[in-house]
Amino acid sequence: MPNDTLPNHTPPDDKSPDCGPNCGGPRVRAIPPGEDRERLMCPDCGYIAYQNPLIVVGAVATWEDGRILLCRRAIEPRKGYWTLPAGYMEERESTREGAAREAWEEARARIDIDHLLAIYDIPRISQVQMIFRARLLSPDVEPGPESLEVGLFEWKDIPWAELAFPTVIWALREHHERLGRSDCAPALNPTPDALARWEKML
Amino acid sequence: MPNDTLPNHTPPDDKSPDCGPNCGGPRVRAIPPGEDRERLMCPDCGYIAYQNPLIVVGAVATWEDGRILLCRRAIEPRKGYWTLPAGYMEERESTREGAAREAWEEARARIDIDHLLAIYDIPRISQVQMIFRARLLSPDVEPGPESLEVGLFEWKDIPWAELAFPTVIWALREHHERLGRSDCAPALNPTPDALARWEKML
């Protein structure tokens, strides 16, 4: 668990994903010494190009009256559909800082992150999504560069048929079922039972 | 929140971190169109080499009598020190699958993952650590290639002065304080108060 120094597997400090200046680049799939699975390697210098899962951070952010912030996507995938403010975590920030940054970037929303609402594993695309609950510090929001429009939605007005991704539906449902609760374990990917129950509600 | 298709920022499907075959590789720091921070880019083809935080998954795994699995590191950093079974999450696995895999790789331990004990943000090195609680399915463990030795430790016998990383201490303390509890929010990085309280216990 290398957390106190740079891990022994990362690229050199210059963060170049490339290897040596005279190398042909990582282009061969091979099992590195001491490992048990194939990696993309440079046969000239032995550099290993690790591929890792990505973290998506986001928030169900509500105003005092319970209305929920949603953003209509200006970019693919799922351009034109509604989503929670969320996106890829950046280096050298915390998960909470990342969720707050995304709310600002996508909706010019200042939010106060509360607790972790849900963690969704999406192994098919190697993503882990961490969705927080948050309070909007002001109801004044406006579209950032990745949003066509943004808005605060009462529960009954949520555009369920126009939500961009399954995890948006999941997080909104969990938020609604947990109203008034905070000190509980984050939700995980919903069970088939939960999905069936939610389906009936639509 | 692109979770239903490949995100629009990832390398092409061949997973090469390199760009085009006739390019000089990502070697220029510049702000890509539509973004607001510098990335390492290839000036020949415009390929963007994103750098992202890494997820570490691990477990506080206990046998029926409460003894805790620890591994003595055979590799740097902190070679010779004791740690929890943990390591980098791989692509196309869930966080829980990753934690179980690490227990097998480092201690030949078969574990049944229970709930999420703690999430630690380490922005300085761009890591997010997710530590689960788990049950050992057998007390028979042995060192994997990254461990010098492995063992099951009663609480009073934990080698506190020889633990590899702060997060190992944190996770062990949280595990101990939460004995008998399971449906609670995962612990976060400890507050200064918690650190001071734990310090007194040593």
XYZ file of C-alpha atoms in Angstrom:
404
model
C 0.000 0.000 0.000
C 2.326 2.715 -1.217
C 0.892 5.920 0.137
C 3.834 7.643 1.665
C 6.107 7.950 -1.291
C 5.702 7.715 -5.009
C 4.568 4.237 -5.933
C 7.189 2.125 -7.623
C 5.054 1.633 -10.701
C 4.405 5.153 -11.886
C 5.999 6.975 -14.778
C 9.001 9.147 -13.986
C 8.475 12.500 -12.335
C 8.129 14.392 -15.577
C 4.823 12.553 -15.945
C 5.543 11.765 -19.552
C 3.615 8.719 -20.650
C 6.415 8.059 -23.042
C 9.634 6.278 -22.157
C 13.221 7.133 -23.113
C 14.057 9.759 -25.754
C 15.476 7.130 -28.095
C 12.789 4.519 -27.520
C 10.065 3.459 -29.907
C 7.449 3.805 -27.177
C 5.305 1.300 -25.281
C 4.073 -1.012 -28.034
C 4.510 -4.604 -26.915
C 2.111 -6.549 -24.700
C 4.125 -8.662 -22.267
C 4.123 -9.809 -18.659
C 6.652 -7.700 -16.751
C 9.075 -9.429 -14.357
C 7.380 -10.198 -11.034
C 3.880 -9.657 -12.400
C 1.210 -12.006 -13.611
C -0.633 -10.097 -16.305
C 0.147 -8.480 -19.614
C 1.008 -4.791 -19.738
C 1.864 -2.491 -22.586
C 5.647 -2.189 -22.454
C 8.485 -0.479 -24.281
C 10.838 -3.217 -25.519
C 13.689 -0.702 -25.725
C 13.789 0.490 -22.101
C 11.313 -1.738 -20.248
C 8.989 1.145 -19.394
C 5.541 -0.149 -18.385
C 2.483 1.846 -19.419
C -0.023 0.982 -16.695
C -3.704 1.494 -17.409
C -5.861 2.226 -14.380
C -9.521 2.711 -13.535
C -10.833 6.262 -13.527
C -12.666 7.956 -10.680
C -15.764 10.015 -11.445
C -16.815 12.425 -8.695
C -20.158 14.188 -8.567
C -22.966 15.409 -6.383
C -26.671 15.410 -5.781
C -26.750 19.081 -4.807
C -29.936 20.539 -3.374
C -31.177 24.006 -2.539
C -32.937 24.667 0.785
C -36.340 23.831 -0.669
C -35.150 20.385 -1.769
C -34.835 21.173 -5.472
C -32.017 19.251 -7.170
C -29.393 20.644 -9.533
C -29.268 19.017 -12.971
C -27.259 19.934 -16.056
C -28.131 19.313 -19.699
C -25.035 17.999 -21.449
C -23.433 20.118 -24.181
C -20.968 17.363 -25.060
C -21.015 13.746 -26.109
C -21.717 11.133 -24.935
C -25.434 11.687 -24.409
C -25.408 15.300 -25.538
C -28.738 16.981 -24.793
C -29.579 14.665 -21.896
C -29.702 15.666 -18.234
C -27.107 14.635 -15.695
C -25.774 15.395 -12.244
C -22.734 17.670 -12.095
C -19.933 15.100 -12.207
C -16.727 14.300 -14.011
C -13.271 12.847 -13.811
C -11.330 13.455 -10.635
C -8.110 15.362 -11.265
C -4.686 14.718 -9.786
C -3.774 16.393 -6.503
C -7.312 17.027 -5.350
C -9.512 15.177 -2.875
C -12.695 13.432 -3.967
C -14.738 16.188 -2.300
C -12.728 18.939 -3.935
C -13.281 17.203 -7.247
C -17.048 17.033 -6.793
C -17.162 20.721 -5.835
C -15.000 21.637 -8.836
C -17.285 19.795 -11.215
C -20.358 21.594 -9.822
C -18.603 24.864 -10.506
C -17.365 23.904 -13.968
C -20.687 22.532 -15.190
C -23.212 24.736 -13.410
C -21.337 27.660 -11.852
C -22.686 26.274 -8.585
C -20.968 26.785 -5.239
C -21.698 23.756 -3.093
C -20.934 22.523 0.391
C -20.221 18.788 0.201
C -21.949 16.763 2.861
C -21.527 12.978 2.950
C -20.931 10.222 0.426
C -24.257 9.105 -1.012
C -23.139 6.301 -3.313
C -20.204 4.437 -4.806
C -20.862 2.786 -8.138
C -18.508 0.236 -9.646
C -18.687 0.136 -13.438
C -16.012 -2.454 -14.263
C -17.051 -2.726 -17.912
C -15.608 0.719 -18.527
C -13.203 0.677 -15.554
C -14.894 3.479 -13.659
C -15.608 4.044 -10.000
C -18.177 6.774 -9.422
C -18.340 8.542 -6.071
C -21.496 10.624 -5.689
C -21.815 12.977 -2.720
C -24.733 14.802 -1.225
C -24.222 18.549 -1.145
C -25.973 21.807 -0.284
C -26.129 24.618 -2.811
C -24.842 27.825 -1.264
C -26.982 29.836 -3.674
C -29.805 28.964 -6.068
C -28.192 31.075 -8.761
C -26.700 28.653 -11.253
C -25.834 28.967 -14.907
C -24.391 26.725 -17.597
C -20.652 26.168 -17.716
C -18.911 25.273 -20.987
C -20.006 21.605 -20.865
C -23.692 22.353 -20.212
C -26.451 23.564 -22.542
C -28.606 24.602 -19.589
C -28.848 23.956 -15.883
C -31.772 23.974 -13.517
C -33.148 23.191 -10.085
C -35.766 20.463 -10.254
C -38.459 19.474 -7.827
C -38.674 15.709 -7.478
C -41.929 15.534 -9.459
C -40.385 17.503 -12.324
C -37.241 15.437 -12.848
C -37.013 14.501 -16.555
C -36.601 10.756 -15.932
C -36.843 9.846 -19.602
C -34.142 12.340 -20.497
C -31.479 11.414 -17.940
C -28.110 10.693 -19.452
C -26.894 7.616 -17.564
C -28.217 4.841 -15.332
C -26.084 6.013 -12.415
C -27.855 9.389 -12.495
C -31.162 7.597 -11.963
C -29.638 5.428 -9.241
C -28.154 8.348 -7.338
C -31.369 10.388 -7.521
C -33.396 7.420 -6.227
C -30.970 6.815 -3.374
C -31.038 10.489 -2.489
C -34.827 10.430 -2.336
C -35.014 7.231 -0.284
C -32.476 8.583 2.207
C -34.043 12.000 2.803
C -33.491 12.895 6.456
C -30.738 10.300 6.894
C -27.043 10.998 6.724
C -24.910 8.627 8.808
C -25.397 5.523 6.726
C -23.163 3.488 4.477
C -22.980 4.771 0.895
C -25.242 3.040 -1.569
C -23.710 0.504 -3.924
C -24.844 -0.553 -7.386
C -28.544 -1.301 -6.954
C -29.732 -4.867 -6.611
C -32.192 -6.290 -9.159
C -34.867 -5.901 -6.459
C -34.184 -2.198 -6.081
C -34.155 -1.714 -9.846
C -37.529 -3.461 -10.153
C -38.978 -1.344 -7.357
C -37.748 1.874 -8.965
C -39.050 0.789 -12.346
C -42.553 0.514 -10.920
C -42.331 4.075 -9.625
C -41.685 5.578 -13.043
C -20.792 11.724 -16.190
C -19.890 9.410 -19.037
C -20.602 5.920 -17.746
C -22.514 4.361 -20.558
C -19.965 4.577 -23.299
C -16.280 5.185 -23.506
C -15.481 8.604 -22.144
C -14.495 11.162 -24.735
C -11.104 11.715 -23.156
C -9.496 8.292 -23.141
C -6.808 6.976 -25.431
C -7.970 5.038 -28.479
C -9.208 1.505 -28.066
C -5.810 -0.086 -28.516
C -4.976 1.443 -25.120
C -1.673 2.746 -26.361
C -0.579 5.749 -24.330
C 1.188 6.935 -27.410
C -0.423 8.902 -30.230
C -0.081 8.486 -33.978
C 2.596 6.259 -35.567
C 4.398 9.232 -37.089
C 4.134 11.496 -34.057
C 6.881 12.521 -31.697
C 4.714 11.625 -28.696
C 3.039 13.723 -25.995
C 5.771 16.173 -25.022
C 4.263 19.657 -24.816
C 2.373 21.108 -21.875
C -0.553 23.141 -23.173
C -4.191 23.892 -22.413
C -6.325 21.827 -24.807
C -9.290 23.511 -26.561
C -12.278 23.757 -24.236
C -10.253 23.013 -21.113
C -8.799 25.225 -18.433
C -5.642 23.460 -17.323
C -2.399 22.287 -18.853
C -2.128 18.740 -20.133
C 0.727 16.863 -21.731
C -0.089 16.901 -25.434
C 1.336 15.693 -28.705
C 1.868 18.763 -30.916
C 1.766 16.557 -34.019
C -1.693 15.009 -33.624
C -3.247 16.776 -30.646
C -3.394 13.600 -28.544
C -3.861 14.431 -24.853
C -2.093 12.288 -22.274
C -4.381 12.582 -19.253
C -2.976 11.803 -15.827
C -5.465 10.563 -13.277
C -5.573 9.664 -9.601
C -5.012 6.025 -8.704
C -7.302 3.864 -6.604
C -5.787 1.627 -3.935
C -8.062 -1.156 -2.688
C -7.387 -3.225 0.411
C -8.891 -4.926 3.412
C -8.786 -5.332 7.146
C -9.386 -9.080 7.000
C -10.064 -10.972 10.209
C -10.337 -14.607 11.165
C -13.209 -15.811 13.415
C -11.216 -15.125 16.581
C -10.682 -11.485 15.590
C -7.047 -11.804 14.532
C -6.098 -9.462 11.702
C -4.145 -10.341 8.563
C -0.954 -8.333 8.022
C 1.781 -8.725 5.413
C 5.442 -7.789 5.681
C 6.467 -6.005 2.505
C 9.024 -7.645 0.226
C 9.177 -4.607 -2.049
C 9.879 -0.908 -1.805
C 8.615 1.466 -0.605
C 8.846 0.517 3.068
C 10.292 -2.925 2.441
C 10.328 -4.964 5.652
C 7.438 -3.078 7.231
C 3.981 -4.489 7.890
C 0.921 -3.510 5.924
C -2.631 -4.517 5.137
C -3.142 -6.493 1.942
C -3.802 -3.694 -0.546
C -2.694 -2.411 -3.904
C -3.672 -0.669 -7.094
C -7.082 -1.456 -8.504
C -6.887 -2.977 -11.976
C -9.032 -2.200 -14.982
C -12.282 -4.123 -15.491
C -12.675 -5.211 -11.899
C -14.860 -3.846 -9.109
C -13.358 -2.298 -6.001
C -14.355 -5.385 -4.013
C -12.887 -7.757 -6.566
C -9.693 -5.719 -6.411
C -9.450 -5.941 -2.629
C -10.033 -9.708 -2.746
C -7.426 -10.092 -5.492
C -4.830 -8.207 -3.472
C -5.456 -10.430 -0.424
C -4.809 -13.436 -2.624
C -1.743 -11.975 -4.327
C -0.061 -10.781 -1.158
C -1.120 -13.390 1.400
C -2.740 -16.286 -0.492
C -5.795 -15.402 1.568
C -9.341 -16.119 0.408
C -11.588 -13.429 1.834
C -15.243 -12.537 1.844
C -15.536 -8.761 1.521
C -18.013 -7.192 3.914
C -18.534 -3.415 3.915
C -16.430 -0.364 3.190
C -14.493 0.610 6.318
C -12.707 3.737 5.118
C -11.974 6.005 2.177
C -8.737 7.939 2.425
C -7.938 10.858 0.150
C -4.194 11.353 -0.349
C -4.130 14.262 -2.800
C -0.389 14.838 -2.414
C 0.258 11.624 -4.311
C -3.095 11.557 -6.131
C -4.383 8.419 -4.456
C -7.769 7.388 -3.168
C -7.609 4.391 -0.862
C -10.688 2.250 -0.308
C -10.293 -0.144 2.618
C -12.927 -2.818 3.199
C -13.684 -5.057 6.114
C -13.492 -8.725 5.234
C -13.737 -12.217 6.714
C -10.965 -14.721 6.117
C -12.421 -17.950 4.783
C -9.468 -19.873 6.231
C -6.682 -18.990 8.682
C -4.156 -20.648 6.374
C -2.229 -17.823 4.742
C 1.219 -17.653 3.211
C 3.390 -15.000 1.572
C 2.736 -14.094 -2.043
C 5.535 -12.680 -4.210
C 5.274 -9.171 -2.708
C 5.395 -10.330 0.941
C 8.291 -11.526 3.081
C 5.926 -13.064 5.606
C 2.280 -12.875 6.546
C 0.515 -13.421 9.834
C -2.666 -13.148 11.855
C -2.266 -10.678 14.704
C -4.238 -10.206 17.863
C -4.880 -6.523 18.561
C -2.342 -6.444 21.403
C 0.351 -7.930 19.164
C 0.081 -5.533 16.226
C 3.575 -4.181 15.461
C 2.568 -0.514 15.580
C 6.114 0.766 15.263
C 6.718 -1.349 12.183
C 3.630 -0.475 10.155
C 4.427 0.731 6.659
C 2.067 3.680 6.141
C -0.138 6.053 8.130
C -3.267 4.763 6.432
C -2.552 1.269 7.782
C -2.615 2.686 11.306
C -5.775 4.666 10.543
C -7.646 1.702 9.097
C -6.669 -0.588 11.979
C -7.830 2.010 14.523
C -11.137 2.518 12.721
C -11.659 -1.223 12.532
C -11.106 -1.520 16.283
C -13.381 1.393 17.169
C -16.167 0.023 14.973
C -16.150 -3.575 16.225
C -19.731 -4.815 16.249
C -20.925 -2.061 13.903
C -21.374 -2.381 10.189
C -24.039 -0.075 8.739
C -22.207 3.172 9.170
C -20.591 5.639 6.810
C -17.006 4.800 5.871
C -14.336 6.577 7.840
C -12.549 9.496 6.192
C -9.044 10.813 6.815
C -8.837 11.160 10.601
C -9.288 14.548 12.221
C -6.468 16.008 14.334
C -8.575 15.058 17.388
C -8.732 11.423 16.367
C -5.013 11.368 15.627
C -4.237 12.819 19.069
C -6.512 10.278 20.750
C -4.885 7.396 18.915
C -1.414 8.728 19.690
C -2.180 8.498 23.408
C -3.172 4.871 23.017
C 0.188 3.820 21.601
